[in-house]
C-alpha atoms as a printed R data frame, in Angstrom:
    type eleno elety resid chain resno       x      y       z
1   ATOM     1    CA   MET     A     1  18.081 15.222  40.721
2   ATOM     2    CA   ARG     A     2  18.391 11.589  39.668
3   ATOM     3    CA   LEU     A     3  14.626 11.093  39.955
4   ATOM     4    CA   LYS     A     4  14.038 14.249  37.929
5   ATOM     5    CA   ALA     A     5  16.432 13.047  35.230
6   ATOM     6    CA   LEU     A     6  14.695  9.677  35.122
7   ATOM     7    CA   ALA     A     7  11.305 11.363  34.839
8   ATOM     8    CA   LEU     A     8  12.541 13.491  31.937
9   ATOM     9    CA   THR     A     9  13.990 10.418  30.232
10  ATOM    10    CA   PHE     A    10  10.769  8.442  30.578
11  ATOM    11    CA   GLY     A    11   8.776 11.442  29.387
12  ATOM    12    CA   PHE     A    12  10.947 11.735  26.289
13  ATOM    13    CA   LEU     A    13  10.599  8.004  25.599
14  ATOM    14    CA   ALA     A    14   6.827  8.265  25.979
15  ATOM    15    CA   LEU     A    15   6.729 11.089  23.434
16  ATOM    16    CA   GLN     A    16   8.846  9.025  21.037
17  ATOM    17    CA   THR     A    17   6.529  6.052  21.464
18  ATOM    18    CA   ALA     A    18   3.439  8.199  20.844
19  ATOM    19    CA   ALA     A    19   4.993  9.663  17.698
20  ATOM    20    CA   ALA     A    20   5.956  6.204  16.438
21  ATOM    21    CA   ALA     A    21   2.419  4.971  17.042
22  ATOM    22    CA   GLN     A    22   1.224  7.620  14.584
23  ATOM    23    CA   ASP     A    23   3.638  6.659  11.796
24  ATOM    24    CA   LEU     A    24   1.605  5.954   8.673
25  ATOM    25    CA   HIS     A    25   1.767  3.531   5.751
26  ATOM    26    CA   ALA     A    26   0.390  4.768   2.415
27  ATOM    27    CA   TYR     A    27  -0.150  2.872  -0.831
28  ATOM    28    CA   VAL     A    28   0.635  5.348  -3.638
29  ATOM    29    CA   GLY     A    29   0.367  5.054  -7.422
30  ATOM    30    CA   ALA     A    30   3.869  5.216  -8.899
31  ATOM    31    CA   GLY     A    31   3.034  8.118 -11.210
32  ATOM    32    CA   LEU     A    32   2.281 10.306  -8.179
33  ATOM    33    CA   ARG     A    33   5.661  9.733  -6.553
34  ATOM    34    CA   PRO     A    34   7.386 13.122  -7.147
35  ATOM    35    CA   PRO     A    35   4.706 15.322  -5.523
36  ATOM    36    CA   VAL     A    36   3.848 12.797  -2.799
37  ATOM    37    CA   ASP     A    37   7.510 12.393  -1.823
38  ATOM    38    CA   ALA     A    38   7.791 16.175  -1.471
39  ATOM    39    CA   LEU     A    39   4.572 16.410   0.539
40  ATOM    40    CA   ILE     A    40   5.548 13.545   2.853
41  ATOM    41    CA   GLU     A    41   8.712 15.447   3.777
42  ATOM    42    CA   ASP     A    42   6.781 18.718   4.290
43  ATOM    43    CA   PHE     A    43   4.273 16.880   6.496
44  ATOM    44    CA   ARG     A    44   7.038 15.274   8.576
45  ATOM    45    CA   ARG     A    45   8.679 18.649   9.183
46  ATOM    46    CA   GLU     A    46   5.362 20.204  10.186
47  ATOM    47    CA   THR     A    47   3.948 17.418  12.368
48  ATOM    48    CA   GLY     A    48   6.740 14.977  13.220
49  ATOM    49    CA   ILE     A    49   4.641 12.158  11.715
50  ATOM    50    CA   THR     A    50   6.447  9.837   9.311
51  ATOM    51    CA   VAL     A    51   4.594  8.511   6.269
52  ATOM    52    CA   THR     A    52   6.102  5.449   4.591
53  ATOM    53    CA   ALA     A    53   4.940  5.238   0.976
54  ATOM    54    CA   GLU     A    54   4.658  1.947  -0.907
55  ATOM    55    CA   TYR     A    55   4.741  2.838  -4.615
56  ATOM    56    CA   GLY     A    56   3.534  0.712  -7.506
57  ATOM    57    CA   GLY     A    57   0.842  0.272 -10.123
58  ATOM    58    CA   SER     A    58  -2.526  1.011  -8.515
59  ATOM    59    CA   GLY     A    59  -3.879 -2.418  -9.441
60  ATOM    60    CA   GLN     A    60  -0.875 -4.092  -7.858
61  ATOM    61    CA   LEU     A    61  -1.302 -2.018  -4.714
62  ATOM    62    CA   LEU     A    62  -4.979 -2.934  -4.480
63  ATOM    63    CA   ALA     A    63  -4.034 -6.612  -4.613
64  ATOM    64    CA   ARG     A    64  -1.389 -5.988  -1.960
65  ATOM    65    CA   PHE     A    65  -3.901 -4.345   0.356
66  ATOM    66    CA   ALA     A    66  -6.461 -7.111  -0.220
67  ATOM    67    CA   GLU     A    67  -3.790 -9.601   0.823
68  ATOM    68    CA   THR     A    68  -2.467 -7.789   3.906
69  ATOM    69    CA   LYS     A    69  -5.615 -5.985   5.161
70  ATOM    70    CA   ALA     A    70  -3.233 -3.395   6.606
71  ATOM    71    CA   GLY     A    71  -2.339  0.232   5.942
72  ATOM    72    CA   ASP     A    72  -3.513  3.768   6.609
73  ATOM    73    CA   LEU     A    73  -3.995  5.502   3.251
74  ATOM    74    CA   PHE     A    74  -4.514  4.631  -0.412
75  ATOM    75    CA   ILE     A    75  -3.561  7.221  -3.057
76  ATOM    76    CA   PRO     A    76  -4.087  5.761  -6.563
77  ATOM    77    CA   GLY     A    77  -4.057  7.445  -9.953
78  ATOM    78    CA   THR     A    78  -7.830  7.151 -10.314
79  ATOM    79    CA   THR     A    79 -11.014  6.768  -8.287
80  ATOM    80    CA   PHE     A    80 -11.562  3.408 -10.035
81  ATOM    81    CA   TYR     A    81  -9.432  1.811  -7.320
82  ATOM    82    CA   THR     A    82 -11.019  3.623  -4.393
83  ATOM    83    CA   ASP     A    83 -14.399  2.491  -5.767
84  ATOM    84    CA   LYS     A    84 -13.037 -1.074  -5.481
85  ATOM    85    CA   LEU     A    85 -11.971 -0.323  -1.911
86  ATOM    86    CA   LYS     A    86 -15.472  0.912  -1.123
87  ATOM    87    CA   GLU     A    87 -16.805 -2.463  -2.242
88  ATOM    88    CA   LEU     A    88 -14.525 -3.983   0.416
89  ATOM    89    CA   ASP     A    89 -15.838 -1.495   3.038
90  ATOM    90    CA   ALA     A    90 -12.248 -0.305   3.373
91  ATOM    91    CA   VAL     A    91 -12.744  3.473   2.934
92  ATOM    92    CA   ALA     A    92 -13.276  5.627   6.016
93  ATOM    93    CA   ASP     A    93 -12.834  8.975   4.235
94  ATOM    94    CA   LEU     A    94 -12.253 10.010   0.617
95  ATOM    95    CA   THR     A    95 -11.035 13.228  -1.011
96  ATOM    96    CA   VAL     A    96 -10.487 13.749  -4.742
97  ATOM    97    CA   LEU     A    97  -7.232 15.662  -5.271
98  ATOM    98    CA   VAL     A    98  -5.991 16.204  -8.828
99  ATOM    99    CA   VAL     A    99  -6.535 15.493 -12.520
100 ATOM   100    CA   HIS     A   100  -4.391 12.731 -14.028
101 ATOM   101    CA   GLY     A   101  -4.548 13.313 -17.791
102 ATOM   102    CA   PRO     A   102  -2.839 11.617 -20.783
103 ATOM   103    CA   VAL     A   103  -0.663 12.934 -23.635
104 ATOM   104    CA   LEU     A   104   1.143 11.253 -26.522
105 ATOM   105    CA   ALA     A   105   4.904 11.332 -25.894
106 ATOM   106    CA   VAL     A   106   7.182 10.862 -28.914
107 ATOM   107    CA   ALA     A   107  10.832  9.824 -28.604
108 ATOM   108    CA   PRO     A   108  13.630 12.143 -29.760
109 ATOM   109    CA   GLY     A   109  14.184 11.820 -33.501
110 ATOM   110    CA   LYS     A   110  10.680 10.492 -34.200
111 ATOM   111    CA   ALA     A   111   8.750 13.772 -34.157
112 ATOM   112    CA   GLU     A   112   8.631 14.107 -37.967
113 ATOM   113    CA   ALA     A   113   7.194 10.617 -38.451
114 ATOM   114    CA   ILE     A   114   4.670 10.753 -35.579
115 ATOM   115    CA   ARG     A   115   2.445 13.822 -35.568
116 ATOM   116    CA   SER     A   116  -0.776 12.325 -34.171
117 ATOM   117    CA   ILE     A   117  -2.254  9.205 -32.601
118 ATOM   118    CA   VAL     A   118  -3.169  7.744 -36.009
119 ATOM   119    CA   ASP     A   119   0.512  7.717 -36.995
120 ATOM   120    CA   LEU     A   120   1.008  5.009 -34.363
121 ATOM   121    CA   ALA     A   121  -0.644  2.628 -36.838
122 ATOM   122    CA   LYS     A   122   2.171  3.018 -39.398
123 ATOM   123    CA   PRO     A   123   4.154 -0.173 -40.094
124 ATOM   124    CA   GLY     A   124   7.288 -0.452 -37.969
125 ATOM   125    CA   VAL     A   125   6.309  2.102 -35.304
126 ATOM   126    CA   ARG     A   126   7.074  0.776 -31.806
127 ATOM   127    CA   VAL     A   127   4.326  1.722 -29.356
128 ATOM   128    CA   GLY     A   128   4.304  1.548 -25.562
129 ATOM   129    CA   LEU     A   129   1.089  1.398 -23.519
130 ATOM   130    CA   GLY     A   130   0.207  0.933 -19.886
131 ATOM   131    CA   ASP     A   131  -1.042 -2.429 -18.676
132 ATOM   132    CA   PRO     A   132  -4.806 -1.917 -18.158
133 ATOM   133    CA   GLN     A   133  -4.772 -4.477 -15.335
134 ATOM   134    CA   ALA     A   134  -2.027 -2.639 -13.451
135 ATOM   135    CA   MET     A   135  -2.498  1.090 -13.988
136 ATOM   136    CA   ALA     A   136  -5.225  3.653 -14.629
137 ATOM   137    CA   LEU     A   137  -3.540  5.078 -17.725
138 ATOM   138    CA   GLY     A   138  -3.560  1.634 -19.330
139 ATOM   139    CA   ARG     A   139  -7.357  1.583 -19.350
140 ATOM   140    CA   THR     A   140  -7.505  5.181 -20.557
141 ATOM   141    CA   ALA     A   141  -5.141  4.346 -23.440
142 ATOM   142    CA   GLU     A   142  -7.451  1.543 -24.593
143 ATOM   143    CA   ASP     A   143 -10.334  4.027 -24.791
144 ATOM   144    CA   ILE     A   144  -8.148  6.452 -26.773
145 ATOM   145    CA   LEU     A   145  -7.150  3.761 -29.269
146 ATOM   146    CA   ASP     A   146 -10.777  2.784 -29.819
147 ATOM   147    CA   LYS     A   147 -11.823  6.405 -30.391
148 ATOM   148    CA   SER     A   148  -8.944  6.961 -32.835
149 ATOM   149    CA   GLY     A   149 -10.472  4.565 -35.383
150 ATOM   150    CA   GLN     A   150  -7.072  2.842 -35.706
151 ATOM   151    CA   GLY     A   151  -7.221  0.766 -32.529
152 ATOM   152    CA   GLU     A   152  -6.484 -2.659 -33.944
153 ATOM   153    CA   ALA     A   153  -3.679 -1.440 -36.216
154 ATOM   154    CA   ILE     A   154  -2.046  0.421 -33.327
155 ATOM   155    CA   ARG     A   155  -2.341 -2.579 -31.004
156 ATOM   156    CA   ARG     A   156  -0.400 -4.646 -33.537
157 ATOM   157    CA   ASN     A   157   2.469 -2.176 -33.081
158 ATOM   158    CA   VAL     A   158   2.508 -2.391 -29.266
159 ATOM   159    CA   THR     A   159   5.890 -3.802 -28.221
160 ATOM   160    CA   VAL     A   160   5.663 -3.254 -24.462
161 ATOM   161    CA   ARG     A   161   3.049 -2.737 -21.756
162 ATOM   162    CA   ALA     A   162   4.292 -1.114 -18.564
163 ATOM   163    CA   ALA     A   163   3.038 -1.540 -15.012
164 ATOM   164    CA   THR     A   164   3.689  2.098 -14.008
165 ATOM   165    CA   VAL     A   165   3.540  5.505 -15.690
166 ATOM   166    CA   LYS     A   166   7.154  6.284 -14.824
167 ATOM   167    CA   GLN     A   167   8.354  3.039 -16.391
168 ATOM   168    CA   LEU     A   168   6.389  3.835 -19.544
169 ATOM   169    CA   ALA     A   169   7.936  7.304 -19.801
170 ATOM   170    CA   LEU     A   170  11.422  5.808 -19.393
171 ATOM   171    CA   TYR     A   171  10.797  3.499 -22.356
172 ATOM   172    CA   VAL     A   172  10.224  6.578 -24.516
173 ATOM   173    CA   LEU     A   173  13.122  8.569 -23.044
174 ATOM   174    CA   ASP     A   174  15.524  5.655 -23.555
175 ATOM   175    CA   GLY     A   175  14.356  5.048 -27.131
176 ATOM   176    CA   ASN     A   176  12.994  1.575 -26.411
177 ATOM   177    CA   VAL     A   177   9.717  2.640 -28.047
178 ATOM   178    CA   ASP     A   178   8.970  5.384 -30.566
179 ATOM   179    CA   ALA     A   179   5.923  6.731 -28.745
180 ATOM   180    CA   ALA     A   180   3.666  6.040 -25.787
181 ATOM   181    CA   ILE     A   181   0.547  7.382 -24.127
182 ATOM   182    CA   ILE     A   182   1.853  8.704 -20.811
183 ATOM   183    CA   GLY     A   183   0.640 11.020 -18.061
184 ATOM   184    CA   ALA     A   184   0.821 14.757 -18.708
185 ATOM   185    CA   SER     A   185   2.631 15.035 -15.375
186 ATOM   186    CA   GLU     A   186   5.476 12.800 -16.590
187 ATOM   187    CA   ALA     A   187   5.891 15.001 -19.657
188 ATOM   188    CA   ALA     A   188   5.930 18.103 -17.426
189 ATOM   189    CA   GLN     A   189   8.700 16.547 -15.313
190 ATOM   190    CA   ASN     A   190  10.871 15.979 -18.424
191 ATOM   191    CA   PRO     A   191  10.738 19.352 -20.188
192 ATOM   192    CA   GLY     A   192  12.396 19.466 -23.596
193 ATOM   193    CA   LYS     A   193  13.233 15.750 -23.610
194 ATOM   194    CA   LEU     A   194  10.129 14.543 -25.450
195 ATOM   195    CA   SER     A   195   7.814 15.727 -28.196
196 ATOM   196    CA   VAL     A   196   4.403 16.001 -26.566
197 ATOM   197    CA   LEU     A   197   1.174 15.850 -28.572
198 ATOM   198    CA   ALA     A   198  -2.271 16.605 -27.199
199 ATOM   199    CA   ILE     A   199  -4.982 13.961 -27.335
200 ATOM   200    CA   PRO     A   200  -8.533 15.069 -28.231
201 ATOM   201    CA   PRO     A   201 -10.343 15.406 -24.888
202 ATOM   202    CA   ASP     A   202 -13.489 13.681 -26.204
203 ATOM   203    CA   TRP     A   203 -11.446 10.499 -26.758
204 ATOM   204    CA   TYR     A   204 -11.147  9.723 -23.056
205 ATOM   205    CA   GLU     A   205 -12.587 10.423 -19.634
206 ATOM   206    CA   ALA     A   206 -10.223 12.318 -17.366
207 ATOM   207    CA   GLU     A   207  -8.963 10.364 -14.376
208 ATOM   208    CA   TYR     A   208  -8.995 11.908 -10.908
209 ATOM   209    CA   ALA     A   209  -6.444 10.914  -8.285
210 ATOM   210    CA   PRO     A   210  -7.951 10.668  -4.766
211 ATOM   211    CA   VAL     A   211  -6.706  9.971  -1.246
212 ATOM   212    CA   ALA     A   212  -8.595  7.451   0.885
213 ATOM   213    CA   VAL     A   213  -8.200  6.983   4.621
214 ATOM   214    CA   LEU     A   214  -8.495  3.238   5.161
215 ATOM   215    CA   THR     A   215 -10.686  1.597   7.775
216 ATOM   216    CA   THR     A   216  -7.675 -0.565   8.666
217 ATOM   217    CA   SER     A   217  -5.699  2.476   9.882
218 ATOM   218    CA   ALA     A   218  -4.273  2.144  13.396
219 ATOM   219    CA   ALA     A   219  -3.955  5.952  13.523
220 ATOM   220    CA   PRO     A   220  -7.043  7.288  11.725
221 ATOM   221    CA   ASP     A   221  -6.742 10.834  13.084
222 ATOM   222    CA   ALA     A   222  -3.162 11.122  11.853
223 ATOM   223    CA   ALA     A   223  -4.157  9.557   8.519
224 ATOM   224    CA   LYS     A   224  -6.975 12.079   8.100
225 ATOM   225    CA   ARG     A   225  -4.563 14.857   8.995
226 ATOM   226    CA   PHE     A   226  -2.233 13.766   6.179
227 ATOM   227    CA   ALA     A   227  -5.144 13.466   3.727
228 ATOM   228    CA   ASP     A   228  -6.222 17.013   4.621
229 ATOM   229    CA   PHE     A   229  -2.624 18.167   4.188
230 ATOM   230    CA   LEU     A   230  -2.560 16.764   0.641
231 ATOM   231    CA   ALA     A   231  -5.862 18.489  -0.165
232 ATOM   232    CA   SER     A   232  -4.828 21.863   1.302
233 ATOM   233    CA   ASP     A   233  -4.017 24.828  -0.930
234 ATOM   234    CA   ALA     A   234  -0.296 24.279  -0.289
235 ATOM   235    CA   GLY     A   235  -0.599 20.557  -1.020
236 ATOM   236    CA   LEU     A   236  -2.443 21.116  -4.292
237 ATOM   237    CA   ALA     A   237   0.124 23.747  -5.289
238 ATOM   238    CA   THR     A   238   2.828 21.102  -4.909
239 ATOM   239    CA   PHE     A   239   0.861 18.683  -7.087
240 ATOM   240    CA   GLN     A   240   0.424 21.457  -9.672
241 ATOM   241    CA   ARG     A   241   4.185 22.081  -9.695
242 ATOM   242    CA   PHE     A   242   4.684 18.485 -10.810
243 ATOM   243    CA   GLY     A   243   2.070 18.638 -13.567
244 ATOM   244    CA   PHE     A   244  -1.111 17.580 -11.714
245 ATOM   245    CA   PRO     A   245  -3.772 20.320 -11.815
246 ATOM   246    CA   PRO     A   246  -6.335 20.393  -8.996
247 ATOM   247    CA   ALA     A   247  -9.558 18.498  -9.623
248 ATOM   248    CA   PRO     A   248 -12.682 20.620 -10.136
249 ATOM   249    CA   LYS     A   249 -14.646 21.240  -6.956
250 ATOM   250    CA   MET     A   250 -17.601 18.876  -6.860
């Protein structure tokens, strides 16, 4: 009986060790946190595999990966960063997931004064933008300002540049800025708290958020399994619930 008990104990420990060996580390753009957090928990319940997410601006995460040369997955807000990873021969598999589009968010009490992008050029308006070196939406916002015809005037009104989409949305919600170009998903997650204005679609190129399995992964099969889970119908439905529509099928 004692030998049988020992065998069962060692077998259980072996299973625990095997499961731990499959635990994954994912670099994830901060704006994607709500749906990815939910999907990580769903994946853990279904498979027993734990995914630890490191959230931040996609540019910051790319620098982090370049420094550590470690990790299993990279899930940024745009394929711009996975293209950079390809240049480093760091991508083993890539799937485009969802659309990451911008809107103009206006703080409570400012809706009458700000009815379009061009109103951001008015004297005294406090504007928030994303840092183009740190986040995808920062680069998109620069394109939008140029297409508006009021780019330089609006830039003179920029009082803060944020490193993440969530931080940028908080600036508007807290009244630290009068308006900001944020992700449509952030607006969807704060219903009724902001005035949301559409941006002409020909003023920017839509960003697509992908998932890359990294060549540095110590558990590539498990990493691919999580990537496939994100791209499944159920995974995309979760993204949609948080304001990220599925990307068109290529």
